[in-house]
mmCIF file of C-alpha atoms in Angstrom:
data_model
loop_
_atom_site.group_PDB
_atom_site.id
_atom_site.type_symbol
_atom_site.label_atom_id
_atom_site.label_comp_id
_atom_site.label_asym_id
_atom_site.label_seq_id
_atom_site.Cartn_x
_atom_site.Cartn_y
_atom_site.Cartn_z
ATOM 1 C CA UNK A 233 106.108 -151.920 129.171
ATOM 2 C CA UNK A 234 106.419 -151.879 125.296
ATOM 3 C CA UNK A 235 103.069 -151.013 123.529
ATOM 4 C CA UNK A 236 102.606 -151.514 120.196
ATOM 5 C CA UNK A 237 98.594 -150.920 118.751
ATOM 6 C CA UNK A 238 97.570 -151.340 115.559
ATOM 7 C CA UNK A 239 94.919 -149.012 114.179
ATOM 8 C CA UNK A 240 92.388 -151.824 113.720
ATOM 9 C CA UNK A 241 91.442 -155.383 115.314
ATOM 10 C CA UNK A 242 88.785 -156.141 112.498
ATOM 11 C CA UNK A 243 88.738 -154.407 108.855
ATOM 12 C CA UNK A 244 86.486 -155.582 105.856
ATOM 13 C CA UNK A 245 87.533 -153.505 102.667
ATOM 14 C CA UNK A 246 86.483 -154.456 99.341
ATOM 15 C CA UNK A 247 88.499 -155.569 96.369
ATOM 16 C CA UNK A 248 90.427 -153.320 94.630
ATOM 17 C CA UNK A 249 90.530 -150.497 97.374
ATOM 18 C CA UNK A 250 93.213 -149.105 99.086
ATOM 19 C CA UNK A 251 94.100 -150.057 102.771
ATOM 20 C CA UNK A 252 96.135 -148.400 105.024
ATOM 21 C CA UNK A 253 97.045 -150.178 108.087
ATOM 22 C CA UNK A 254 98.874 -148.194 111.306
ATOM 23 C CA UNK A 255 100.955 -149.335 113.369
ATOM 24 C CA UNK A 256 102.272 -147.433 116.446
ATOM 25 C CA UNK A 257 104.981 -148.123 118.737
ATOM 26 C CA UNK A 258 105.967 -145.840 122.271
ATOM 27 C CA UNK A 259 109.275 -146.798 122.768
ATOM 28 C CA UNK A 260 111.660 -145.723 120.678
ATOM 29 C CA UNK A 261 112.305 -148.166 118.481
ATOM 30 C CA UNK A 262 114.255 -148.382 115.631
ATOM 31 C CA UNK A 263 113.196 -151.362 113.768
ATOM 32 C CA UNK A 264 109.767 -151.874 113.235
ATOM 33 C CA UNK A 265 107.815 -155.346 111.096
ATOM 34 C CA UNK A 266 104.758 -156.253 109.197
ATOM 35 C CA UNK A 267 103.836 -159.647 108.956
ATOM 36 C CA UNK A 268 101.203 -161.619 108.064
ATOM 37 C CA UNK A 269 99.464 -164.898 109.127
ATOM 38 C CA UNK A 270 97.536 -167.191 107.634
ATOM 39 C CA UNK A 271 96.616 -170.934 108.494
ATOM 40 C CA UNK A 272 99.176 -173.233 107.540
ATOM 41 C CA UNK A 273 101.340 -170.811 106.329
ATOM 42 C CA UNK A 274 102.760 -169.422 109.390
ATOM 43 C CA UNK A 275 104.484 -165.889 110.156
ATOM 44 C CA UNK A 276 105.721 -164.054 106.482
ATOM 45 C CA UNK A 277 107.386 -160.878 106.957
ATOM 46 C CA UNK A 278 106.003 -158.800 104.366
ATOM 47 C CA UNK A 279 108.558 -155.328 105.328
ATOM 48 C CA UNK A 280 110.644 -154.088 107.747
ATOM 49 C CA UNK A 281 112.398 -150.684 108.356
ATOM 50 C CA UNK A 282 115.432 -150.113 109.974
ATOM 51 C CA UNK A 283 114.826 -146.359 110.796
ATOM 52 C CA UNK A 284 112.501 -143.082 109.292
ATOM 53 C CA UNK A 285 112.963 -143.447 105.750
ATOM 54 C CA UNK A 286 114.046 -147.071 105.299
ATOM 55 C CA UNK A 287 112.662 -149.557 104.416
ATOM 56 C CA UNK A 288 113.542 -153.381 103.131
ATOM 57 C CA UNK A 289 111.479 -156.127 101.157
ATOM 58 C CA UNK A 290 110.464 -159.342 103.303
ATOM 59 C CA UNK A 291 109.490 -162.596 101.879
ATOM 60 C CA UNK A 292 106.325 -161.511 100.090
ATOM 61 C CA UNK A 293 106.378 -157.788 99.219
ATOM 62 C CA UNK A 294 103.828 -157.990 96.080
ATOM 63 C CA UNK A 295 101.195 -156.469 96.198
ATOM 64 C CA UNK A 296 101.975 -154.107 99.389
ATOM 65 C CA UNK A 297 103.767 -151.112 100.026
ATOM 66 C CA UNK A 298 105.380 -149.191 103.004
ATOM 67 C CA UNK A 299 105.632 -146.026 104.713
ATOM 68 C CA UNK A 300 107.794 -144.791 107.684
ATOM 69 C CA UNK A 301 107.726 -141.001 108.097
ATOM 70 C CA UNK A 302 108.065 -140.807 111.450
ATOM 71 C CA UNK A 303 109.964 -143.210 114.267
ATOM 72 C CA UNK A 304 107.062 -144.230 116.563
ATOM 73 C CA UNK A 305 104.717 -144.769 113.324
ATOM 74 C CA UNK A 306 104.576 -147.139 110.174
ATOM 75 C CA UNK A 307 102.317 -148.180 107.617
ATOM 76 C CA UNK A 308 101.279 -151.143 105.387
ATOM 77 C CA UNK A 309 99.605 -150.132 102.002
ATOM 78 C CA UNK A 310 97.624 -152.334 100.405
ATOM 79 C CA UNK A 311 97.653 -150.593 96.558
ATOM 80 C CA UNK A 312 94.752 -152.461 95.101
ATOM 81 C CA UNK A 313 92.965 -155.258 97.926
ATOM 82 C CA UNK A 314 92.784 -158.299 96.356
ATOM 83 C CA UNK A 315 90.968 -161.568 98.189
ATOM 84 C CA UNK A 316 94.364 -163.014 98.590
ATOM 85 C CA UNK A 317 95.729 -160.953 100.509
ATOM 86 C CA UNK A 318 93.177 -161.470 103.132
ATOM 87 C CA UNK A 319 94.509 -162.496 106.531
ATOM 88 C CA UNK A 320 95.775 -161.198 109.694
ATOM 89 C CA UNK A 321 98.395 -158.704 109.624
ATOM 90 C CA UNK A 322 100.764 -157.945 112.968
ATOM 91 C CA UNK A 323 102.950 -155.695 113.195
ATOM 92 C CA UNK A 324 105.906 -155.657 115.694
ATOM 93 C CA UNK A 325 108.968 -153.323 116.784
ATOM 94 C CA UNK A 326 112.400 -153.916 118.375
ATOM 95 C CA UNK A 327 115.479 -152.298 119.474
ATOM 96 C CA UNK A 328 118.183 -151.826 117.327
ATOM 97 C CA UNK A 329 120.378 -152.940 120.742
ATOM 98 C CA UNK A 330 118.333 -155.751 121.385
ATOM 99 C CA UNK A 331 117.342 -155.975 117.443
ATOM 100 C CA UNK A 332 116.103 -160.043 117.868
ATOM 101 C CA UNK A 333 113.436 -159.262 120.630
ATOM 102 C CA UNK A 334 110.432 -157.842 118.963
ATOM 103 C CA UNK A 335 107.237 -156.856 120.514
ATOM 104 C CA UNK A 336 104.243 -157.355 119.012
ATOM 105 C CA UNK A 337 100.691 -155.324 117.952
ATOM 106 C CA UNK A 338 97.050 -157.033 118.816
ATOM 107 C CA UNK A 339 97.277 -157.786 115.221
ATOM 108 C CA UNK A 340 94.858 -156.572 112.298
ATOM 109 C CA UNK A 341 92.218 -159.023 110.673
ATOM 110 C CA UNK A 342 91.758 -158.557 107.421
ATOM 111 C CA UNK A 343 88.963 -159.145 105.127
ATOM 112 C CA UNK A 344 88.936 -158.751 101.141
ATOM 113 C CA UNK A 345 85.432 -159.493 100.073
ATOM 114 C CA UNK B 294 118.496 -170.009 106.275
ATOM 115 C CA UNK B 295 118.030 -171.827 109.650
ATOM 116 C CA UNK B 296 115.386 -174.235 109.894
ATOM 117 C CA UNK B 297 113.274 -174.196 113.223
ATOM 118 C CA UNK B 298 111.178 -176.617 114.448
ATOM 119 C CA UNK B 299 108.798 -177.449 117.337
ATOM 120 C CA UNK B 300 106.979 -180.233 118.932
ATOM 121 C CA UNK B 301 104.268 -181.704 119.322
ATOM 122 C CA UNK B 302 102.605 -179.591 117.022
ATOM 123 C CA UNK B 303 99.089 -180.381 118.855
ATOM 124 C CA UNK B 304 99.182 -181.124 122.410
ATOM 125 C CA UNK B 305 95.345 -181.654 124.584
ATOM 126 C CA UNK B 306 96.147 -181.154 128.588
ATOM 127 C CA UNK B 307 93.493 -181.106 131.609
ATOM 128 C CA UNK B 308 93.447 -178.274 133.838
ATOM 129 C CA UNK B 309 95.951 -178.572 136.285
ATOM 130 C CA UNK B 310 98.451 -180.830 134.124
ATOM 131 C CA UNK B 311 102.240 -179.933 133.362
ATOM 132 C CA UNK B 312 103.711 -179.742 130.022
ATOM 133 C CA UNK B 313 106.827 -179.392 128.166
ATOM 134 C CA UNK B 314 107.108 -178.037 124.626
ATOM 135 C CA UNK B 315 110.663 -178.378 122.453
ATOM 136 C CA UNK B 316 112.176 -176.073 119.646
ATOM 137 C CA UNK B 317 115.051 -177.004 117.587
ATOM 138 C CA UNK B 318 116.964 -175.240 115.624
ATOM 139 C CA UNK B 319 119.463 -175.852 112.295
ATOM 140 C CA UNK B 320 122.184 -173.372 113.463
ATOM 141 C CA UNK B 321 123.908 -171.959 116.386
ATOM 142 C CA UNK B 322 121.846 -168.649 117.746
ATOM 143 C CA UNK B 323 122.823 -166.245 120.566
ATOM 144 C CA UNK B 324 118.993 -165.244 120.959
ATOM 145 C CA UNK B 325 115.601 -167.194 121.088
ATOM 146 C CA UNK B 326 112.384 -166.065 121.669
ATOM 147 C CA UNK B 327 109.222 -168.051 123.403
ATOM 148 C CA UNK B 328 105.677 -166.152 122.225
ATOM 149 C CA UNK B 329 102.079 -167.285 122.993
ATOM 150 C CA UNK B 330 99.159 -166.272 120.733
ATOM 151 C CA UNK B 331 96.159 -165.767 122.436
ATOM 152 C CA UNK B 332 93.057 -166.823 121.046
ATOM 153 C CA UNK B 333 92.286 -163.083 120.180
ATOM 154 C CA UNK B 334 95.680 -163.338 117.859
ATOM 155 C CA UNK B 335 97.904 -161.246 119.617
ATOM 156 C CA UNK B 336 101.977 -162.397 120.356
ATOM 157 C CA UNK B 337 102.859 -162.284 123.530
ATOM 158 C CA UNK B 338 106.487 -162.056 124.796
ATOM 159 C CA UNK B 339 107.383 -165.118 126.880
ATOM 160 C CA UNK B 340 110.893 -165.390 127.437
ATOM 161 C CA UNK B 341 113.968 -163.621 125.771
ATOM 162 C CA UNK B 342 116.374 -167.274 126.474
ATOM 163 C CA UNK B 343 119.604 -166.774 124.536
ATOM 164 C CA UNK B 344 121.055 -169.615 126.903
ATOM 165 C CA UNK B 345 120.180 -170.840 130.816
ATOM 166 C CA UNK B 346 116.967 -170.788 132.305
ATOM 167 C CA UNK B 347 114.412 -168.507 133.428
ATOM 168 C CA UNK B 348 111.241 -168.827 135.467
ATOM 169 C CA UNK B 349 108.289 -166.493 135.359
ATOM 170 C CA UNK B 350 105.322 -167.751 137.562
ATOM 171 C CA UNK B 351 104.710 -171.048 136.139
ATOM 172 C CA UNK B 352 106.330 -170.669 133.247
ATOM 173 C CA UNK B 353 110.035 -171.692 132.655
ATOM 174 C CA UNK B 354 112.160 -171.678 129.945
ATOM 175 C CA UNK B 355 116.071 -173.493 129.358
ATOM 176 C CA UNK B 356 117.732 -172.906 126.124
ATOM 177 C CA UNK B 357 120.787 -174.995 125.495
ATOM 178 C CA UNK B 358 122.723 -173.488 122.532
ATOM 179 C CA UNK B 359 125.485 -175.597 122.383
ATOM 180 C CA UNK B 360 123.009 -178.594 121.525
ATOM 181 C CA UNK B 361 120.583 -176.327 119.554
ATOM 182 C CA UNK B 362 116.791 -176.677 121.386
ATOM 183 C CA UNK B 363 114.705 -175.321 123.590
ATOM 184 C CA UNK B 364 112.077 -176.109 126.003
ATOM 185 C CA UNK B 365 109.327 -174.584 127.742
ATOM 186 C CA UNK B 366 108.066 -175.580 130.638
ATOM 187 C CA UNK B 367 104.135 -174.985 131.466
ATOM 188 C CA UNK B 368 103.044 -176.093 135.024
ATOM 189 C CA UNK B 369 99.928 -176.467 136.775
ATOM 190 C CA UNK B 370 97.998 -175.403 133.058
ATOM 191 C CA UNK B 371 94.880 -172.970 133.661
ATOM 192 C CA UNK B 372 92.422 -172.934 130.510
ATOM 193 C CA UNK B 373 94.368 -169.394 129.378
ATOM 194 C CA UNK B 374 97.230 -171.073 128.574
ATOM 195 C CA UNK B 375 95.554 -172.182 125.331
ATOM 196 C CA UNK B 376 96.857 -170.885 122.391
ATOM 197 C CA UNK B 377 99.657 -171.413 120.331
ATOM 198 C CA UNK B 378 103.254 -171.229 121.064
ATOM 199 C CA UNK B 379 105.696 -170.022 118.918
ATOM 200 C CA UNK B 380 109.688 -170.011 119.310
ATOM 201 C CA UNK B 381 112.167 -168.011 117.204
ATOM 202 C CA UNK B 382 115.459 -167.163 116.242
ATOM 203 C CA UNK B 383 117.317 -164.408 114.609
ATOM 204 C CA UNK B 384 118.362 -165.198 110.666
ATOM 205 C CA UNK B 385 121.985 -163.796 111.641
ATOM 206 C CA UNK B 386 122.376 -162.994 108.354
ATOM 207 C CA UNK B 387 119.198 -160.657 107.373
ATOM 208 C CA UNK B 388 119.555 -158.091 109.816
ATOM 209 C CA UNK B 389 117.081 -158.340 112.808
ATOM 210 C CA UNK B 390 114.850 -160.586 111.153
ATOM 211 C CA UNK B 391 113.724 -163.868 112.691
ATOM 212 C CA UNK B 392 112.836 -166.967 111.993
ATOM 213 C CA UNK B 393 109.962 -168.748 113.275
ATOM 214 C CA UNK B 394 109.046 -172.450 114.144
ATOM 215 C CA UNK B 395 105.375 -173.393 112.802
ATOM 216 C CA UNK B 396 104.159 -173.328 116.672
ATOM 217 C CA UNK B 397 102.320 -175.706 119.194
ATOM 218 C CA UNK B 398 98.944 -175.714 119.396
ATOM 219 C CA UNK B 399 97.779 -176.177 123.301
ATOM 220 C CA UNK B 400 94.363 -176.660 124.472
ATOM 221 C CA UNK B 401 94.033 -176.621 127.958
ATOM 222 C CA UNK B 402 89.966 -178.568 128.951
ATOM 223 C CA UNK B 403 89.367 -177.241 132.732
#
């Protein structure tokens, strides 16, 4: 089975702090997503990264950054929290063979006070 | 980009009851996707359905590409069904990005 955890469930982080948020996957997977959620609003893919090293803008990038240094592991950065950008946050991997079937983390919950 | 889009977008079944929910889509797809959010927010893989039909307990799933929808089937609902389902499909031109519908909301009362 594909596992994909996320280094948090719950995460309250005040405003103008840096977040990291992890996101590990164990099966050797190329591609790997962060989206958010919020009510209304639906899934937004915020990055994605095609392999160690890459990585392309989403839908809303502001305010966020990226890191892939290794295959298994990549990371949302959150340069300056704001209240906005409170929300859930999932992250989610696929093949690059079977590139449209992505697995999903528990996702993150986010909160910007 | 393709538009995707599912009904009902609330749907209220007693334990035990059988349901069907419906995606549509803009564009012809060669993949589609059925997830389920748990109440705890996680996705959970449903069915892979590029075209045909699978079964997985009492879950089922036909996607007819030709005519551009989806269903899935929920029999015999159990209160940890609820949740909401969610349907995508890849945005053929972005890479392996997809594209999802705004999801059903199901609440299953035992």
């Amino acid at each position: 089975d594909v596992k994909v955890t996320q280094s948090s469930r719950y995460l309250v982080k005040r405003t103008g702090e840096k977040v990291f948020l992890e996101c590990v996957q164990d099966m050797d997977h190329e591609n790997m997503f962060w989206y958010r959620q919020d009510p209304g609003l639906g899934l937004r893919l915020i990055y994605f990264s095609y392999d160690v090293k890459m990585k392309e803008k989403g839908d809303i990038p502001e305010g966020y950054s990226v890191s892939r240094e290794k295959k298994e592991r990549f990371s949302l950065i959150l340069e300056s929290a704001s209240t906005n950008q409170t929300s859930m946050y999932l992250c989610a991997s696929s093949l690059q063979a079977r590139r449209y079937e992505q697995y999903f983390g528990p996702g993150t919950r986010l909160t910007v006070t | 980009g393709i538009q995707v889009e599912q009904s009902p977008p609330d749907l209220i079944l007693q334990e035990g009851a059988n349901s069907t929910l419906r995606c549509n889509f803009s564009d012809s797809v060669n993949n589609l996707q059925w997830f389920h959010q748990n109440p705890w927010g996680q996705l959970i893989n449903l069915f892979y359905i590029p075209s045909g039909t699978k079964q997985n307990g009492r879950l089922s799933a036909t996607t007819v590409a030709t005519e551009r929808y989806s269903l899935l089937y929920i029999s015999s609902s159990q209160t940890t069904d609820s949740g909401v389902y969610f349907c995508a499909v890849p945005e053929e031109t972005s890479g392996s990005r997809l594209t999802f519908g705004e999801g059903t909301q199901l609440t299953v009362n035992p």
